[in-house]
mmCIF file with all atom_site columns, C-alpha atoms in Angstrom:
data_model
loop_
_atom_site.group_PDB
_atom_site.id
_atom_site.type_symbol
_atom_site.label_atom_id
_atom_site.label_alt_id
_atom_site.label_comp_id
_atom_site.label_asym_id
_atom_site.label_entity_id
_atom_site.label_seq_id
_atom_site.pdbx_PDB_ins_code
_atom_site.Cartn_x
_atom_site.Cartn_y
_atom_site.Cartn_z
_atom_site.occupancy
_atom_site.B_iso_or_equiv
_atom_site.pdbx_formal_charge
_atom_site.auth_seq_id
_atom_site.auth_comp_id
_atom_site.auth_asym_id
_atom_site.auth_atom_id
_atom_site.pdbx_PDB_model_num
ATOM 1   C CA . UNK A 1 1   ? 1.968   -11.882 -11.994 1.00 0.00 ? 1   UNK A CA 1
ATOM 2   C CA . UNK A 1 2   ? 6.025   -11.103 -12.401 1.00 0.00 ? 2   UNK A CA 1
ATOM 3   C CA . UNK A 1 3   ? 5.931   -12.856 -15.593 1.00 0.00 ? 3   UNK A CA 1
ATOM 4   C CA . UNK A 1 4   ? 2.999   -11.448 -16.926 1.00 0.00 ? 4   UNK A CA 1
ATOM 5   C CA . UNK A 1 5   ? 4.407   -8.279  -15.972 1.00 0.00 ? 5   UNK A CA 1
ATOM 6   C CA . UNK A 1 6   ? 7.918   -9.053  -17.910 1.00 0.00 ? 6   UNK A CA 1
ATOM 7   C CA . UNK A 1 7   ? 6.580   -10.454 -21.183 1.00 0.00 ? 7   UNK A CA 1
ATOM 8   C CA . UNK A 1 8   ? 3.726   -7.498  -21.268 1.00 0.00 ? 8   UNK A CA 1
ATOM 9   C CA . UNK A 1 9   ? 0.832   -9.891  -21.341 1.00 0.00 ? 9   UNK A CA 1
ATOM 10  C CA . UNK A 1 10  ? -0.870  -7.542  -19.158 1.00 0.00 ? 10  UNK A CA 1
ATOM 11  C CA . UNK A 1 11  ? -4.529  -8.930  -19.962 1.00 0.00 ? 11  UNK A CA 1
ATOM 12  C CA . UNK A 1 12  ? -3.174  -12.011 -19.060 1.00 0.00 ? 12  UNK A CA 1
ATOM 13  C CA . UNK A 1 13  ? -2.593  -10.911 -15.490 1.00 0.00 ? 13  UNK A CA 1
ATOM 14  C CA . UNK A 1 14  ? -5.400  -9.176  -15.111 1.00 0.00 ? 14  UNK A CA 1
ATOM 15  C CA . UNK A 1 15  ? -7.639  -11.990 -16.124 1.00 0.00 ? 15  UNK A CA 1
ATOM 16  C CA . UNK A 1 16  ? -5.389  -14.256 -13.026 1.00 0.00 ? 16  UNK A CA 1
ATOM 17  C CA . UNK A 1 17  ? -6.531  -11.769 -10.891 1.00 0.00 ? 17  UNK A CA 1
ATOM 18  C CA . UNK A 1 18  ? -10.201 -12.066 -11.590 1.00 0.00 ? 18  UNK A CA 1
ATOM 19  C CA . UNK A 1 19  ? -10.002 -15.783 -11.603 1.00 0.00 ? 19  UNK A CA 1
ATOM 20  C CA . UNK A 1 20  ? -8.492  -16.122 -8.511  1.00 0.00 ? 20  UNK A CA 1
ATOM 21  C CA . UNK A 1 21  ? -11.235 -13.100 -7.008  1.00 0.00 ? 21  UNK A CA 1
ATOM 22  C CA . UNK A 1 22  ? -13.836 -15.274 -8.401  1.00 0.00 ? 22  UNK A CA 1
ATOM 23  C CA . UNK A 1 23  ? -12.683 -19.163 -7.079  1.00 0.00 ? 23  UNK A CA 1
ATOM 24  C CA . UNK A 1 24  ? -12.190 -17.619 -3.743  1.00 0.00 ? 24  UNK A CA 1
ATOM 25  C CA . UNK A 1 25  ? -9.061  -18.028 -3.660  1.00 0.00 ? 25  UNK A CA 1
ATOM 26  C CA . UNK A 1 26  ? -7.944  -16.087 -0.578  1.00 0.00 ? 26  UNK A CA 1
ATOM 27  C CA . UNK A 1 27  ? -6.263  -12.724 -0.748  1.00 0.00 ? 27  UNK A CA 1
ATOM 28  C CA . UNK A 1 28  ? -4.759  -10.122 1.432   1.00 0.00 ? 28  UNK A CA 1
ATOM 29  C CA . UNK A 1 29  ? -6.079  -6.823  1.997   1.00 0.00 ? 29  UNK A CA 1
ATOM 30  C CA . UNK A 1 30  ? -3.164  -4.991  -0.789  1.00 0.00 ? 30  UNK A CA 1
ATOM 31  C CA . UNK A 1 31  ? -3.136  -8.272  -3.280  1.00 0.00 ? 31  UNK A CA 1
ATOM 32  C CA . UNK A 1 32  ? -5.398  -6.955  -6.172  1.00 0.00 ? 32  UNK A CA 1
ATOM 33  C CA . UNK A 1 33  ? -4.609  -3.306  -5.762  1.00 0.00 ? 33  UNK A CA 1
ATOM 34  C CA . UNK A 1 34  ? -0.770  -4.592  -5.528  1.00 0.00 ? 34  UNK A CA 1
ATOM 35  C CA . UNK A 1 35  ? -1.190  -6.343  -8.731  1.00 0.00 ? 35  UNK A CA 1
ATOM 36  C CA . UNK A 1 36  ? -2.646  -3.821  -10.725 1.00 0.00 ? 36  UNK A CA 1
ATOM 37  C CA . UNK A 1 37  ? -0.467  -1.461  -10.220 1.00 0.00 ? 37  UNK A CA 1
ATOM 38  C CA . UNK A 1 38  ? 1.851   -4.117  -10.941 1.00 0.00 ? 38  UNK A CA 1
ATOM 39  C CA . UNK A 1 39  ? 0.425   -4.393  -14.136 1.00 0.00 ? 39  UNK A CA 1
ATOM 40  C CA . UNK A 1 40  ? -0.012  -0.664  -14.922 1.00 0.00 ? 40  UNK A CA 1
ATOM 41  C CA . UNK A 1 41  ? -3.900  -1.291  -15.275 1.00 0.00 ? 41  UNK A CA 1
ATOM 42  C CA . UNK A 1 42  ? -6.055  2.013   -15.722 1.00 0.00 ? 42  UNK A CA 1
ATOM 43  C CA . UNK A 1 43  ? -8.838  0.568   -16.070 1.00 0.00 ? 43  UNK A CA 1
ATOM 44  C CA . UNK A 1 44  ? -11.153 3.084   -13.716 1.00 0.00 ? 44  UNK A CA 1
ATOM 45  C CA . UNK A 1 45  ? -13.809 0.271   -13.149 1.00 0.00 ? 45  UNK A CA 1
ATOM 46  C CA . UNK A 1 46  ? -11.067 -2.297  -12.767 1.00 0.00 ? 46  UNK A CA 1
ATOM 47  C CA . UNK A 1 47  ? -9.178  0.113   -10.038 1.00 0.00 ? 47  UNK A CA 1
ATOM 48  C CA . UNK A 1 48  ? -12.325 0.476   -8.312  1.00 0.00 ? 48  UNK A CA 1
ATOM 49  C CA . UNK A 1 49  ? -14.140 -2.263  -7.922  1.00 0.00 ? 49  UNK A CA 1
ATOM 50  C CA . UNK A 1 50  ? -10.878 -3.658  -6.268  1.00 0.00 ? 50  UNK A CA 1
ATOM 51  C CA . UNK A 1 51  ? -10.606 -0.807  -3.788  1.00 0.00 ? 51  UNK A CA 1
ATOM 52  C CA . UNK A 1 52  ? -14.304 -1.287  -2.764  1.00 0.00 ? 52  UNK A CA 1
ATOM 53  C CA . UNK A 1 53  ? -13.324 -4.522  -1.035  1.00 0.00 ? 53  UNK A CA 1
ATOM 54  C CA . UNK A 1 54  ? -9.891  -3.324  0.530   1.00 0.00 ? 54  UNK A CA 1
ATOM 55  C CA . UNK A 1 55  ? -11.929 -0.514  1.911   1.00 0.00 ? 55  UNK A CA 1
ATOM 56  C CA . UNK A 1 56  ? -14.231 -2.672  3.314   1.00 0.00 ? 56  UNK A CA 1
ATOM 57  C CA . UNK A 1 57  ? -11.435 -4.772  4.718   1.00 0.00 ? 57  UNK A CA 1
ATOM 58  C CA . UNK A 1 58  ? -9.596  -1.798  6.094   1.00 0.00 ? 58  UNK A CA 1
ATOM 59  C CA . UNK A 1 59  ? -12.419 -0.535  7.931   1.00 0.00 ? 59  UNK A CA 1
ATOM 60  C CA . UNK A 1 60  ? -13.274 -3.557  9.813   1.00 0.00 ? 60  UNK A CA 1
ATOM 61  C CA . UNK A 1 61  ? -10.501 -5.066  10.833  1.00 0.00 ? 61  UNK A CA 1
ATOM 62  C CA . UNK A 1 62  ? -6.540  -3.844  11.769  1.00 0.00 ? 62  UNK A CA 1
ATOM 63  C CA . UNK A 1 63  ? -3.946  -4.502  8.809   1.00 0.00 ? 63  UNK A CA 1
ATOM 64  C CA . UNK A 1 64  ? -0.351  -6.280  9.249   1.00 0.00 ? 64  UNK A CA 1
ATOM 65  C CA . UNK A 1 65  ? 2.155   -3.376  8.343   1.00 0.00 ? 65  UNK A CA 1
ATOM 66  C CA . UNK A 1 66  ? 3.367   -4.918  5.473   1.00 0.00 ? 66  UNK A CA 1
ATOM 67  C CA . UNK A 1 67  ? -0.161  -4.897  3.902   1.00 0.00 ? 67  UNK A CA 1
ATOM 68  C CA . UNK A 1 68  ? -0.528  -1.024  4.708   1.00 0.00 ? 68  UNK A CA 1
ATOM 69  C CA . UNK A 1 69  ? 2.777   -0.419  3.081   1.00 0.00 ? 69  UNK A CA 1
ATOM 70  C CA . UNK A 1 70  ? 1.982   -2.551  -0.072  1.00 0.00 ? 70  UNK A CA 1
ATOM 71  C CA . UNK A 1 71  ? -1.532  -0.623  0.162   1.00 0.00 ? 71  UNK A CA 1
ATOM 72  C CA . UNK A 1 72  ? 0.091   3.196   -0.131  1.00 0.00 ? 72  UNK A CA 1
ATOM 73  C CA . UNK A 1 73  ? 2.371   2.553   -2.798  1.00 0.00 ? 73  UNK A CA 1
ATOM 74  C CA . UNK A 1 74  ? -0.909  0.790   -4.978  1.00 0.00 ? 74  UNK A CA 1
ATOM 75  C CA . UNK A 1 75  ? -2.227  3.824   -3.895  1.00 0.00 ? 75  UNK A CA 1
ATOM 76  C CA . UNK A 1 76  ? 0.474   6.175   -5.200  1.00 0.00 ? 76  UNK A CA 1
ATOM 77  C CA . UNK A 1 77  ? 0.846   3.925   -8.543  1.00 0.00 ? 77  UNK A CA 1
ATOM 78  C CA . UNK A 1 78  ? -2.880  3.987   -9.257  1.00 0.00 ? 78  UNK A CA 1
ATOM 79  C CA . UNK A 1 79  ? -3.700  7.536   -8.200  1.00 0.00 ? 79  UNK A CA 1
ATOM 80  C CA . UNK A 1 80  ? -6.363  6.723   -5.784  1.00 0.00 ? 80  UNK A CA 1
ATOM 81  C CA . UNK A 1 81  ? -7.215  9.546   -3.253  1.00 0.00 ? 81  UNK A CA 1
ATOM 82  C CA . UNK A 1 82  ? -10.235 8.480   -1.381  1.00 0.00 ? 82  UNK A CA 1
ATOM 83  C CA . UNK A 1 83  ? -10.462 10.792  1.553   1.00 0.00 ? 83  UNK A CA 1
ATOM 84  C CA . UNK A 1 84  ? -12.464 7.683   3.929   1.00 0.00 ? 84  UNK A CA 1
ATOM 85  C CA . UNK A 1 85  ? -9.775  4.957   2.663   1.00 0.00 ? 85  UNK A CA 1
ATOM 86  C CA . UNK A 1 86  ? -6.577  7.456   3.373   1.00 0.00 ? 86  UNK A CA 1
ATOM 87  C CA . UNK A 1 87  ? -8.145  8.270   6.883   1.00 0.00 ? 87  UNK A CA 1
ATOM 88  C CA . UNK A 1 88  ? -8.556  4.957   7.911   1.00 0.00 ? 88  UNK A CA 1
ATOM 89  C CA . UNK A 1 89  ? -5.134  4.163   6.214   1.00 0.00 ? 89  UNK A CA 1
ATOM 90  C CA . UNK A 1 90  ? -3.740  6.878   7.182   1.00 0.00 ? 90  UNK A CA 1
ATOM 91  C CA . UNK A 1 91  ? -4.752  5.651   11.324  1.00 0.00 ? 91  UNK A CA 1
ATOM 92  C CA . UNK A 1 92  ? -3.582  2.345   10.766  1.00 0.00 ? 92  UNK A CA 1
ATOM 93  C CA . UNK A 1 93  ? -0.407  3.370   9.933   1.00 0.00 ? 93  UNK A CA 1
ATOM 94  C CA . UNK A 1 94  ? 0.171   5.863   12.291  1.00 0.00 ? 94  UNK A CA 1
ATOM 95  C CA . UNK A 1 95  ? -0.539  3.134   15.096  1.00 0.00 ? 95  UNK A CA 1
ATOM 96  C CA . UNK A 1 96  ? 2.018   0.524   14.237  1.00 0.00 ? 96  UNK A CA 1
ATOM 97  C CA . UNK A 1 97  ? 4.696   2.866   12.363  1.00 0.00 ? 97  UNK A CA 1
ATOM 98  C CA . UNK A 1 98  ? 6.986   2.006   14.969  1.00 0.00 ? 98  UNK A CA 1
ATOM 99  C CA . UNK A 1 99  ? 6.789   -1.254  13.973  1.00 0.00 ? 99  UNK A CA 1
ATOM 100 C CA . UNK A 1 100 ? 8.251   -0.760  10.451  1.00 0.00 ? 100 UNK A CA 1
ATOM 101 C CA . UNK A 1 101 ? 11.598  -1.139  9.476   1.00 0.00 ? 101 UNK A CA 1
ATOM 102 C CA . UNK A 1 102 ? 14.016  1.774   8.495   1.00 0.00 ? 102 UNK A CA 1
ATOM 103 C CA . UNK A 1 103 ? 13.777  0.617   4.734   1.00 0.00 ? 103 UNK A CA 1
ATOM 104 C CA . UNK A 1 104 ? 9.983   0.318   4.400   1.00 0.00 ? 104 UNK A CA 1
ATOM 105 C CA . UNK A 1 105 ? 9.606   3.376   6.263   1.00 0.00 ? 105 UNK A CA 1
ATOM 106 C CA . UNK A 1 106 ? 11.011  5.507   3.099   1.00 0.00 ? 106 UNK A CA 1
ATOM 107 C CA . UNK A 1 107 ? 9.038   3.566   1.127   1.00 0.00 ? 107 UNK A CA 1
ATOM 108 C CA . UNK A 1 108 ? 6.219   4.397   2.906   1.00 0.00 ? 108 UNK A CA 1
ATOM 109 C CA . UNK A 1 109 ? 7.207   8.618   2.855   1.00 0.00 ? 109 UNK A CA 1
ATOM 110 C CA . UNK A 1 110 ? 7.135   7.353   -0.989  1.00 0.00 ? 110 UNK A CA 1
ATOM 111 C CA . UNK A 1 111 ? 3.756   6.084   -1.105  1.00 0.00 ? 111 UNK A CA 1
ATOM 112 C CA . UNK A 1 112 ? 2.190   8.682   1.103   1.00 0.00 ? 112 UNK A CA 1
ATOM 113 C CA . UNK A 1 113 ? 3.982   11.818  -0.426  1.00 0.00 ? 113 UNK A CA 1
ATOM 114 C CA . UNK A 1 114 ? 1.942   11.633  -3.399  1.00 0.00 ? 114 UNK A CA 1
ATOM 115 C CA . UNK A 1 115 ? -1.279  11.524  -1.772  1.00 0.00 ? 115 UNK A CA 1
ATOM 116 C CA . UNK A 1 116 ? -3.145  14.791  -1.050  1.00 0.00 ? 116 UNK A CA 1
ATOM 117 C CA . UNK A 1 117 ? -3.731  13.526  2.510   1.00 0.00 ? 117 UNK A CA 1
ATOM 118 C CA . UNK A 1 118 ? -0.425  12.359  3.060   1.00 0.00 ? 118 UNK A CA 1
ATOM 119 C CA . UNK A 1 119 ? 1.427   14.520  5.414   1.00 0.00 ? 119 UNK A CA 1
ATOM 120 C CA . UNK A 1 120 ? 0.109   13.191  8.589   1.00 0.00 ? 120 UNK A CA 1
ATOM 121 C CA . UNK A 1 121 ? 1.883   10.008  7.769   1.00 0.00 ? 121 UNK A CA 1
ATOM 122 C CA . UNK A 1 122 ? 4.706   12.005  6.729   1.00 0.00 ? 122 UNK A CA 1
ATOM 123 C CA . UNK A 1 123 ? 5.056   13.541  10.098  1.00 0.00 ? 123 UNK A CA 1
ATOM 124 C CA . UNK A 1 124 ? 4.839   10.670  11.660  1.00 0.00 ? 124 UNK A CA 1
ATOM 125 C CA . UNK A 1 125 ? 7.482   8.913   9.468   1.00 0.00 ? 125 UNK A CA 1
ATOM 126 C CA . UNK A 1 126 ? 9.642   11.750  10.276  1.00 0.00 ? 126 UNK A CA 1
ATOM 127 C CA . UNK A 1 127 ? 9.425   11.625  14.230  1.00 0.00 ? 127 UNK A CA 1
ATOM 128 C CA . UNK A 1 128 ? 9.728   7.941   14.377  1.00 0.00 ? 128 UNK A CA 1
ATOM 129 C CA . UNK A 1 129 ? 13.088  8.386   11.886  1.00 0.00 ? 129 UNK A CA 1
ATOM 130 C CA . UNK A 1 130 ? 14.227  10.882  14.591  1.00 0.00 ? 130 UNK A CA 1
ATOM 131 C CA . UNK A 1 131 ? 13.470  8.740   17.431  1.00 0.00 ? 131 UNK A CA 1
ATOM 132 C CA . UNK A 1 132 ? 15.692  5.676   16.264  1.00 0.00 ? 132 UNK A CA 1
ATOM 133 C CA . UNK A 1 133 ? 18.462  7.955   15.526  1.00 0.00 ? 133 UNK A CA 1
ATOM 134 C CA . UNK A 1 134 ? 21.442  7.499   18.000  1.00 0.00 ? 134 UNK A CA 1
ATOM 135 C CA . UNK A 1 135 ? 21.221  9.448   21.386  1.00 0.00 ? 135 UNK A CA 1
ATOM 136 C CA . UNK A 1 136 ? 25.026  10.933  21.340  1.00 0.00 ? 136 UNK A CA 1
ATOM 137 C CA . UNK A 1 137 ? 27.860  11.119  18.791  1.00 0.00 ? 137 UNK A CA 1
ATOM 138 C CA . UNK A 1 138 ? 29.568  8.444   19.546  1.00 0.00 ? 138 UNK A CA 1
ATOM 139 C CA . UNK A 1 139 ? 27.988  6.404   17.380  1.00 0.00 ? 139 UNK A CA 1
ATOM 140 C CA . UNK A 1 140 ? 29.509  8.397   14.538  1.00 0.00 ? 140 UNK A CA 1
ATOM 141 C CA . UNK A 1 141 ? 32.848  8.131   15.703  1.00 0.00 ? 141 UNK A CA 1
ATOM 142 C CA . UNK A 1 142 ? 33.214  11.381  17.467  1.00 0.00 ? 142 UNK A CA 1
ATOM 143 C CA . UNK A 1 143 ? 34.802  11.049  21.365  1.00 0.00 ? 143 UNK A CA 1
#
């Protein structure tokens, strides 16, 4: 995908991705929306046939962190605002932000920041910031 992606061969990509959708070659929940954004494809009927699937996905079963993260910033890239996908997203990450680390978690304020349905996440992102701050001053070198 990287090198189609570098050398512009963008239909080149995109036909990867529906090979590998159509062997069954296993993918994880953010994987084709990842890769299209990747790709810059606009394609409406490309975009949404591959969030049918992750929306399925998302509904029925709980998503590794990692995947959620990779999901909002497809999201943000591709301008999807689903108001069922973001609620369930939105859920999932609000139950396991505590697991993310510091770096992903601005990320994450990235992705969700441009969706309409977005702040939730946002608040969250900002309490969990707050609650990993340090508990004194000391820690910034005052006595």
């Amino acid at each position: 995908m990287t090198a189609c992606e570098k050398h512009g061969r963008l239909q080149h990509g995109l036909q990867l991705l529906w090979d590998a959708e159509e062997s069954g070659i296993e993918q994880t929940l953010a994987s084709l929306p990842w890769a299209l954004a990747r790709l810059s494809i606009s394609d409406p009927d490309a975009i949404h046939a591959s969030f049918i699937d992750t929306m399925n996905r998302l509904l029925f079963g709980i998503q590794a962190a990692q995947e959620l993260l990779m999901l909002w910033w497809s999201m943000s890239m591709l301008g999807i605002d689903n108001r069922i996908l973001l609620a369930e997203l939105t859920r999932q990450t609000n139950n396991q932000i505590s697991g993310f680390p510091l770096e992903d978690l601005a990320l994450l304020a990235w992705g969700a920041a441009t969706s309409n349905s977005g702040s939730e996440v946002l608040s969250a992102i900002q309490d969990e910031m707050c609650s990993r701050l340090p508990r004194s001053g000391a820690a910034f070198g005052s006595p």
